[in-house]
Amino acid sequence: MSARDLMDTMRSRTSVTKYTSEELDRNVIGKILEAARWAPSAGNMQSWEFIVVEDYDVRQRLAQYAYNQNHVREAPISIVVLGDEGKAESKYGDRGKDLYMLQETSAAMQNMMLMAEELGLGSAWVGAFQEEEVKDLLNIPDELRPVAIITFGYPRERPEPANKYRVTDVTYLNQYGSRLHAIYDKIVWHGVKEYTRKAKNALKEKFK
Ligand SMILES: Cc1cc2nc3c(=O)[nH]c(=O)nc-3n(C[C@H](O)[C@H](O)[C@H](O)COP(=O)(O)O)c2cc1C
């Protein structure tokens, strides 16, 4: 896969909240889980575990505890991502428990969502849910924290890409507050022509 293909996949992934009822092949779910496994983790601790929820009744209860978000109800599967606080803490103390575990599980989640996109599926990250209720529902042991739910399925509707900040809006050079030159906005392949034009003009200005 070229850098351009990867950029296309990242750009085309949008949060899908409308799914068809088509079931997901086990092989497809396997690929998504395999993608999670290759995420980075502090000291390679891999403080993550996953619950694939496909049972209809469990999905309905899960949706109820996710403030009745309809896509949790509708998606043929959801994956509940668990962070192993005990494991992360055992090696890195509070920083492991409060920070690394969240970073690791998030990296695994993004891997899964990008793989889903490559497989033609939609997905959405769900952070808003009642943790204790979800723990009870899924029999999750105390030392594990349900960090997020990701819904997966074939999209019934794909939203337009969300507006995103430009690179130069959110990045500094060497120290906070020192703006990157607009040339960094040139790092696009297609689809953001306006930024490219602006960057070219800025360069022309600089070197004329
Ligand atoms: C930490 C976090 C929590 C989120 N919680 C929810 C949620 O509960 N329900 C939902 O539909 N989307 C949720 N999202 C998805 C965001 O709304 C979505 O990523 C954002 O609007 C940008 O859109 P995009 O994913 O299409 O780029 C969450 C995303 C993150 C990273």
mmCIF file of C-alpha atoms and ligand atoms in Angstrom:
data_model
loop_
_atom_site.group_PDB
_atom_site.id
_atom_site.type_symbol
_atom_site.label_atom_id
_atom_site.label_comp_id
_atom_site.label_asym_id
_atom_site.label_seq_id
_atom_site.Cartn_x
_atom_site.Cartn_y
_atom_site.Cartn_z
ATOM 1 C CA MET A 1 0.000 0.000 0.000
ATOM 2 C CA SER A 2 1.398 3.368 -0.953
ATOM 3 C CA ALA A 3 1.380 6.419 1.300
ATOM 4 C CA ARG A 4 -1.271 7.824 -0.969
ATOM 5 C CA ASP A 5 -3.483 4.740 -0.553
ATOM 6 C CA LEU A 6 -3.087 4.960 3.193
ATOM 7 C CA MET A 7 -4.019 8.636 3.121
ATOM 8 C CA ASP A 8 -7.094 7.773 1.022
ATOM 9 C CA THR A 9 -8.172 5.185 3.587
ATOM 10 C CA MET A 10 -7.721 7.616 6.456
ATOM 11 C CA ARG A 11 -9.590 10.332 4.611
ATOM 12 C CA SER A 12 -12.494 8.166 3.548
ATOM 13 C CA ARG A 13 -13.096 6.800 7.050
ATOM 14 C CA THR A 14 -15.956 8.711 8.570
ATOM 15 C CA SER A 15 -18.079 7.792 11.548
ATOM 16 C CA VAL A 16 -20.878 5.611 10.194
ATOM 17 C CA THR A 17 -24.009 5.541 12.290
ATOM 18 C CA LYS A 18 -26.419 3.922 9.832
ATOM 19 C CA TYR A 19 -25.932 0.258 9.035
ATOM 20 C CA THR A 20 -27.616 -2.391 6.925
ATOM 21 C CA SER A 21 -28.617 -5.596 8.700
ATOM 22 C CA GLU A 22 -26.118 -7.653 6.675
ATOM 23 C CA GLU A 23 -24.138 -9.880 8.997
ATOM 24 C CA LEU A 24 -20.374 -9.766 9.098
ATOM 25 C CA ASP A 25 -18.407 -12.774 8.061
ATOM 26 C CA ARG A 26 -16.263 -14.234 10.873
ATOM 27 C CA ASN A 27 -13.243 -13.809 8.627
ATOM 28 C CA VAL A 28 -13.948 -10.073 8.376
ATOM 29 C CA ILE A 29 -14.219 -9.752 12.158
ATOM 30 C CA GLY A 30 -10.978 -11.720 12.463
ATOM 31 C CA LYS A 31 -9.154 -9.273 10.224
ATOM 32 C CA ILE A 32 -10.369 -6.343 12.277
ATOM 33 C CA LEU A 33 -9.159 -7.989 15.491
ATOM 34 C CA GLU A 34 -5.847 -8.917 13.898
ATOM 35 C CA ALA A 35 -5.344 -5.243 13.019
ATOM 36 C CA ALA A 36 -5.794 -4.318 16.695
ATOM 37 C CA ARG A 37 -3.027 -6.705 17.738
ATOM 38 C CA TRP A 38 -0.376 -4.783 15.807
ATOM 39 C CA ALA A 39 -0.862 -1.473 17.558
ATOM 40 C CA PRO A 40 2.022 -0.058 19.607
ATOM 41 C CA SER A 41 1.901 -0.285 23.402
ATOM 42 C CA ALA A 42 4.109 0.907 26.255
ATOM 43 C CA GLY A 43 6.810 -1.704 26.866
ATOM 44 C CA ASN A 44 4.771 -3.924 24.520
ATOM 45 C CA MET A 45 2.431 -4.596 27.448
ATOM 46 C CA GLN A 46 -0.627 -4.751 25.177
ATOM 47 C CA SER A 47 -2.970 -3.737 27.965
ATOM 48 C CA TRP A 48 -6.026 -4.429 25.886
ATOM 49 C CA GLU A 49 -8.722 -7.062 25.544
ATOM 50 C CA PHE A 50 -11.815 -7.162 23.365
ATOM 51 C CA ILE A 51 -15.382 -8.410 23.523
ATOM 52 C CA VAL A 52 -17.150 -8.983 20.223
ATOM 53 C CA VAL A 53 -20.848 -8.447 20.795
ATOM 54 C CA GLU A 54 -23.048 -10.016 18.163
ATOM 55 C CA ASP A 55 -25.948 -11.418 20.165
ATOM 56 C CA TYR A 56 -29.082 -9.419 19.365
ATOM 57 C CA ASP A 57 -30.336 -9.107 22.934
ATOM 58 C CA VAL A 58 -26.954 -8.121 24.317
ATOM 59 C CA ARG A 59 -26.642 -5.474 21.600
ATOM 60 C CA GLN A 60 -29.986 -3.987 22.591
ATOM 61 C CA ARG A 61 -28.906 -3.777 26.234
ATOM 62 C CA LEU A 62 -25.573 -2.322 25.226
ATOM 63 C CA ALA A 63 -27.388 0.367 23.227
ATOM 64 C CA GLN A 64 -29.539 1.136 26.238
ATOM 65 C CA TYR A 65 -26.397 1.733 28.318
ATOM 66 C CA ALA A 66 -24.951 3.843 25.510
ATOM 67 C CA TYR A 67 -27.731 6.366 26.015
ATOM 68 C CA ASN A 68 -29.862 4.668 23.373
ATOM 69 C CA GLN A 69 -27.543 5.513 20.511
ATOM 70 C CA ASN A 70 -29.309 3.906 17.614
ATOM 71 C CA HIS A 71 -26.246 2.683 15.767
ATOM 72 C CA VAL A 72 -25.260 0.567 18.749
ATOM 73 C CA ARG A 73 -28.645 -1.081 18.439
ATOM 74 C CA GLU A 74 -28.433 -1.390 14.657
ATOM 75 C CA ALA A 75 -24.836 -2.462 14.036
ATOM 76 C CA PRO A 76 -24.519 -6.221 13.450
ATOM 77 C CA ILE A 77 -21.494 -6.241 15.715
ATOM 78 C CA SER A 78 -19.892 -4.001 18.262
ATOM 79 C CA ILE A 79 -16.478 -4.489 19.764
ATOM 80 C CA VAL A 80 -16.065 -3.397 23.350
ATOM 81 C CA VAL A 81 -12.461 -2.425 23.969
ATOM 82 C CA LEU A 82 -11.148 -3.120 27.448
ATOM 83 C CA GLY A 83 -8.086 -1.546 29.005
ATOM 84 C CA ASP A 84 -6.247 -3.668 31.536
ATOM 85 C CA GLU A 85 -5.551 -1.116 34.241
ATOM 86 C CA GLY A 86 -3.893 -3.678 36.518
ATOM 87 C CA LYS A 87 -1.431 -4.756 33.849
ATOM 88 C CA ALA A 88 -0.521 -1.207 32.835
ATOM 89 C CA GLU A 89 -0.137 -0.155 36.459
ATOM 90 C CA SER A 90 2.047 -3.136 37.359
ATOM 91 C CA LYS A 91 4.810 -1.864 35.105
ATOM 92 C CA TYR A 92 4.282 1.878 34.912
ATOM 93 C CA GLY A 93 2.298 2.851 38.023
ATOM 94 C CA ASP A 94 -0.244 5.665 37.782
ATOM 95 C CA ARG A 95 1.054 6.825 34.417
ATOM 96 C CA GLY A 96 0.514 3.347 32.995
ATOM 97 C CA LYS A 97 -2.991 3.066 34.417
ATOM 98 C CA ASP A 98 -4.206 6.599 33.665
ATOM 99 C CA LEU A 99 -2.413 7.350 30.436
ATOM 100 C CA TYR A 100 -0.604 4.521 28.649
ATOM 101 C CA MET A 101 -3.545 2.144 28.839
ATOM 102 C CA LEU A 102 -5.765 4.750 27.163
ATOM 103 C CA GLN A 103 -3.171 5.461 24.490
ATOM 104 C CA GLU A 104 -2.690 1.775 23.747
ATOM 105 C CA THR A 105 -6.363 0.951 23.472
ATOM 106 C CA SER A 106 -6.902 4.034 21.295
ATOM 107 C CA ALA A 107 -4.110 2.974 18.934
ATOM 108 C CA ALA A 108 -5.700 -0.478 18.673
ATOM 109 C CA MET A 109 -9.091 1.101 17.990
ATOM 110 C CA GLN A 110 -7.802 3.281 15.192
ATOM 111 C CA ASN A 111 -6.128 0.232 13.609
ATOM 112 C CA MET A 112 -9.456 -1.610 13.711
ATOM 113 C CA MET A 113 -11.365 1.276 12.191
ATOM 114 C CA LEU A 114 -8.889 1.701 9.353
ATOM 115 C CA MET A 115 -8.983 -2.022 8.613
ATOM 116 C CA ALA A 116 -12.803 -1.868 8.598
ATOM 117 C CA GLU A 117 -12.636 0.949 6.087
ATOM 118 C CA GLU A 118 -10.323 -1.085 3.866
ATOM 119 C CA LEU A 119 -12.774 -3.992 4.036
ATOM 120 C CA GLY A 120 -15.663 -1.781 2.888
ATOM 121 C CA LEU A 121 -17.272 -1.589 6.311
ATOM 122 C CA GLY A 122 -18.301 1.416 8.310
ATOM 123 C CA SER A 123 -17.495 1.955 11.949
ATOM 124 C CA ALA A 124 -18.043 4.456 14.726
ATOM 125 C CA TRP A 125 -16.249 5.038 18.001
ATOM 126 C CA VAL A 126 -18.616 5.239 20.961
ATOM 127 C CA GLY A 127 -17.278 6.841 24.103
ATOM 128 C CA ALA A 128 -20.572 7.819 25.694
ATOM 129 C CA PHE A 129 -21.874 4.909 27.757
ATOM 130 C CA GLN A 130 -22.462 3.911 31.363
ATOM 131 C CA GLU A 131 -19.349 2.042 32.343
ATOM 132 C CA GLU A 132 -20.615 0.175 35.392
ATOM 133 C CA GLU A 133 -23.733 -1.030 33.613
ATOM 134 C CA VAL A 134 -21.679 -2.230 30.655
ATOM 135 C CA LYS A 135 -19.275 -4.018 33.021
ATOM 136 C CA ASP A 136 -22.189 -5.835 34.647
ATOM 137 C CA LEU A 137 -23.825 -6.673 31.351
ATOM 138 C CA LEU A 138 -20.689 -8.211 29.873
ATOM 139 C CA ASN A 139 -19.277 -9.730 33.043
ATOM 140 C CA ILE A 140 -16.118 -7.653 32.857
ATOM 141 C CA PRO A 141 -13.707 -8.180 35.780
ATOM 142 C CA ASP A 142 -12.931 -5.279 38.105
ATOM 143 C CA GLU A 143 -9.395 -4.558 36.918
ATOM 144 C CA LEU A 144 -10.522 -4.065 33.328
ATOM 145 C CA ARG A 145 -12.050 -0.806 32.142
ATOM 146 C CA PRO A 146 -14.355 -0.658 29.130
ATOM 147 C CA VAL A 147 -12.723 2.229 27.290
ATOM 148 C CA ALA A 148 -14.943 2.411 24.218
ATOM 149 C CA ILE A 149 -17.398 0.564 22.051
ATOM 150 C CA ILE A 150 -16.881 0.471 18.311
ATOM 151 C CA THR A 151 -19.849 -0.296 16.097
ATOM 152 C CA PHE A 152 -19.188 -2.080 12.787
ATOM 153 C CA GLY A 153 -21.347 -2.926 9.814
ATOM 154 C CA TYR A 154 -22.009 -2.300 6.163
ATOM 155 C CA PRO A 155 -23.004 1.340 5.759
ATOM 156 C CA ARG A 156 -26.547 2.235 4.827
ATOM 157 C CA GLU A 157 -25.415 5.809 4.578
ATOM 158 C CA ARG A 158 -21.952 7.340 4.654
ATOM 159 C CA PRO A 159 -21.627 10.813 6.069
ATOM 160 C CA GLU A 160 -19.553 13.484 4.351
ATOM 161 C CA PRO A 161 -16.081 13.803 5.834
ATOM 162 C CA ALA A 162 -16.149 15.988 8.923
ATOM 163 C CA ASN A 163 -14.371 19.336 8.866
ATOM 164 C CA LYS A 164 -10.857 18.992 10.181
ATOM 165 C CA TYR A 165 -8.337 21.589 11.252
ATOM 166 C CA ARG A 166 -5.529 22.240 8.830
ATOM 167 C CA VAL A 167 -2.037 21.065 9.750
ATOM 168 C CA THR A 168 -0.866 24.625 10.305
ATOM 169 C CA ASP A 169 -3.803 25.392 12.604
ATOM 170 C CA VAL A 170 -2.703 22.849 15.182
ATOM 171 C CA THR A 171 1.051 22.342 14.765
ATOM 172 C CA TYR A 172 4.022 24.400 15.921
ATOM 173 C CA LEU A 173 7.667 24.273 15.063
ATOM 174 C CA ASN A 174 10.184 23.647 17.860
ATOM 175 C CA GLN A 175 8.153 25.424 20.516
ATOM 176 C CA TYR A 176 4.534 26.071 21.297
ATOM 177 C CA GLY A 177 3.176 29.132 19.522
ATOM 178 C CA SER A 178 5.775 29.174 16.747
ATOM 179 C CA ARG A 179 3.664 28.698 13.641
ATOM 180 C CA LEU A 180 4.629 26.268 10.938
ATOM 181 C CA HIS A 181 5.101 27.873 7.553
ATOM 182 C CA ALA A 182 2.173 27.300 5.221
ATOM 183 C CA ILE A 183 4.391 25.000 3.160
ATOM 184 C CA TYR A 184 3.389 22.155 5.471
ATOM 185 C CA ASP A 185 -0.142 22.432 4.200
ATOM 186 C CA LYS A 186 1.267 21.390 0.853
ATOM 187 C CA ILE A 187 1.600 17.846 2.124
ATOM 188 C CA VAL A 188 -1.561 16.689 0.436
ATOM 189 C CA TRP A 189 -2.094 14.395 -2.483
ATOM 190 C CA HIS A 190 -5.405 15.553 -3.791
ATOM 191 C CA GLY A 191 -8.733 16.917 -2.755
ATOM 192 C CA VAL A 192 -7.425 19.908 -0.864
ATOM 193 C CA LYS A 193 -6.298 21.932 -3.839
ATOM 194 C CA GLU A 194 -7.015 25.198 -2.171
ATOM 195 C CA TYR A 195 -4.378 24.591 0.477
ATOM 196 C CA THR A 196 -1.875 23.559 -2.163
ATOM 197 C CA ARG A 197 -2.495 26.765 -4.071
ATOM 198 C CA LYS A 198 -2.090 28.833 -0.931
ATOM 199 C CA ALA A 199 1.148 27.035 -0.065
ATOM 200 C CA LYS A 200 2.534 27.620 -3.547
ATOM 201 C CA ASN A 201 1.698 31.303 -3.371
ATOM 202 C CA ALA A 202 3.329 31.546 0.040
ATOM 203 C CA LEU A 203 6.493 29.945 -1.354
ATOM 204 C CA LYS A 204 6.508 32.301 -4.307
ATOM 205 C CA GLU A 205 6.227 35.224 -1.923
ATOM 206 C CA LYS A 206 9.081 33.927 0.175
ATOM 207 C CA PHE A 207 11.528 33.379 -2.648
ATOM 208 C CA LYS A 208 10.708 36.170 -5.046
HETATM 209 C C1 LIG B 1 -13.300 9.656 22.434
HETATM 210 C C2 LIG B 1 -14.393 9.632 21.388
HETATM 211 C C3 LIG B 1 -15.706 9.460 21.796
HETATM 212 C C4 LIG B 1 -16.724 9.394 20.837
HETATM 213 N N1 LIG B 1 -18.009 9.100 21.240
HETATM 214 C C5 LIG B 1 -18.963 8.944 20.307
HETATM 215 C C6 LIG B 1 -20.262 8.505 20.688
HETATM 216 O O1 LIG B 1 -20.547 8.223 21.845
HETATM 217 N N2 LIG B 1 -21.187 8.351 19.705
HETATM 218 C C7 LIG B 1 -20.902 8.582 18.392
HETATM 219 O O2 LIG B 1 -21.789 8.403 17.552
HETATM 220 N N3 LIG B 1 -19.684 9.002 17.998
HETATM 221 C C8 LIG B 1 -18.703 9.174 18.916
HETATM 222 N N4 LIG B 1 -17.441 9.523 18.521
HETATM 223 C C9 LIG B 1 -17.163 9.786 17.101
HETATM 224 C C10 LIG B 1 -16.999 11.297 16.825
HETATM 225 O O3 LIG B 1 -18.237 11.946 16.949
HETATM 226 C C11 LIG B 1 -16.394 11.510 15.418
HETATM 227 O O4 LIG B 1 -15.157 10.844 15.342
HETATM 228 C C12 LIG B 1 -16.188 12.988 15.113
HETATM 229 O O5 LIG B 1 -17.409 13.653 14.989
HETATM 230 C C13 LIG B 1 -15.391 13.205 13.821
HETATM 231 O O6 LIG B 1 -16.045 12.588 12.748
HETATM 232 P P1 LIG B 1 -15.314 11.463 11.865
HETATM 233 O O7 LIG B 1 -15.064 10.276 12.747
HETATM 234 O O8 LIG B 1 -16.303 11.147 10.765
HETATM 235 O O9 LIG B 1 -14.036 12.044 11.347
HETATM 236 C C14 LIG B 1 -16.414 9.575 19.458
HETATM 237 C C15 LIG B 1 -15.085 9.738 19.066
HETATM 238 C C16 LIG B 1 -14.083 9.730 20.013
HETATM 239 C C17 LIG B 1 -12.635 9.816 19.555
#
